[in-house]
Short mmCIF file of C-alpha atoms in Angstrom, two decimals:
data_model
loop_
_atom_site.label_atom_id
_atom_site.label_comp_id
_atom_site.label_asym_id
_atom_site.label_seq_id
_atom_site.Cartn_x
_atom_site.Cartn_y
_atom_site.Cartn_z
CA UNK A 1 23.42 27.92 27.52
CA UNK A 2 24.34 24.65 26.31
CA UNK A 3 22.69 23.43 29.44
CA UNK A 4 19.67 25.03 28.26
CA UNK A 5 19.80 24.33 24.91
CA UNK A 6 20.69 20.15 25.56
CA UNK A 7 17.51 20.10 28.32
CA UNK A 8 14.98 22.00 25.75
CA UNK A 9 16.10 19.01 22.99
CA UNK A 10 15.36 16.15 25.70
CA UNK A 11 12.13 17.81 26.72
CA UNK A 12 10.83 17.46 23.28
CA UNK A 13 11.69 13.71 23.53
CA UNK A 14 12.86 13.57 20.13
CA UNK A 15 14.14 9.86 19.18
CA UNK A 16 17.88 9.63 18.58
CA UNK A 17 18.01 9.70 14.84
CA UNK A 18 16.00 13.18 13.98
CA UNK A 19 18.65 15.66 12.81
CA UNK A 20 19.98 18.89 14.85
CA UNK A 21 21.48 21.65 13.50
CA UNK A 22 23.66 23.57 15.78
CA UNK A 23 23.77 27.56 14.61
CA UNK A 24 26.62 29.04 16.00
CA UNK A 25 27.92 25.86 17.33
CA UNK A 26 31.90 25.99 16.86
CA UNK A 27 32.89 26.98 20.30
CA UNK A 28 30.35 25.27 21.93
CA UNK A 29 30.42 21.72 23.45
CA UNK A 30 26.78 21.54 22.76
CA UNK A 31 27.36 18.89 19.82
CA UNK A 32 30.06 17.14 22.67
CA UNK A 33 26.72 16.32 24.52
CA UNK A 34 24.25 15.47 22.14
CA UNK A 35 27.11 12.60 20.67
CA UNK A 36 26.62 11.40 24.39
CA UNK A 37 23.26 11.36 24.26
CA UNK A 38 24.14 8.99 21.12
CA UNK A 39 22.32 11.45 18.40
CA UNK A 40 23.13 10.46 14.70
CA UNK A 41 22.43 13.59 12.60
CA UNK A 42 24.32 16.61 13.78
CA UNK A 43 26.09 19.26 12.17
CA UNK A 44 27.51 22.06 13.38
CA UNK A 45 26.88 25.81 11.49
CA UNK A 46 29.35 28.65 12.49
CA UNK A 47 30.77 31.28 10.50
CA UNK A 48 34.14 31.02 11.84
CA UNK A 49 36.26 28.48 10.41
CA UNK A 50 38.64 28.79 13.90
CA UNK A 51 36.09 27.57 16.24
CA UNK A 52 34.86 25.10 13.90
CA UNK A 53 38.71 23.69 13.61
CA UNK A 54 39.25 23.75 17.35
CA UNK A 55 35.48 21.53 17.95
CA UNK A 56 36.72 18.92 15.06
CA UNK A 57 40.19 19.15 17.61
CA UNK A 58 38.75 18.48 20.44
CA UNK A 59 36.28 15.92 19.43
CA UNK A 60 38.93 13.87 17.62
CA UNK A 61 37.75 11.20 15.86
CA UNK A 62 33.94 11.51 16.51
CA UNK A 63 34.00 14.79 14.58
CA UNK A 64 33.84 12.74 11.57
CA UNK A 65 29.85 11.51 12.81
CA UNK A 66 29.28 15.22 11.99
CA UNK A 67 28.26 17.57 9.26
CA UNK A 68 30.10 21.07 9.78
CA UNK A 69 29.29 23.89 7.90
CA UNK A 70 31.03 27.08 7.58
CA UNK A 71 28.75 30.15 6.44
CA UNK A 72 26.82 33.26 8.36
CA UNK A 73 23.21 31.72 9.28
CA UNK A 74 22.12 35.01 7.02
CA UNK A 75 23.03 33.27 4.32
CA UNK A 76 22.14 30.09 4.20
CA UNK A 77 19.81 28.64 2.86
CA UNK A 78 17.70 27.10 5.63
CA UNK A 79 15.05 25.86 3.88
CA UNK A 80 17.22 22.75 3.62
CA UNK A 81 17.30 22.15 7.18
CA UNK A 82 13.55 22.77 7.88
CA UNK A 83 13.18 19.29 9.13
CA UNK A 84 16.11 19.50 11.86
CA UNK A 85 15.72 20.56 15.47
CA UNK A 86 17.86 24.22 16.04
CA UNK A 87 19.86 25.41 18.57
#
């Protein structure tokens, strides 16, 4: 699934400064791939603190460049993220 999401994001030809939120991305490596492609404003939202912590540990020092949100997407006020590409 991460490959498809990455391909779709790449196809949009968005600027690397555009905001991207990866919903349910705690266990995903999509954020890793987006960092490799030099995207700057990344947010990962997941209901699982375990998944988020795993991703943070996996990314090491690169994790400080990401906004991490532990929440149920159904309870999130996503209007604050209306200008972000969602995956």
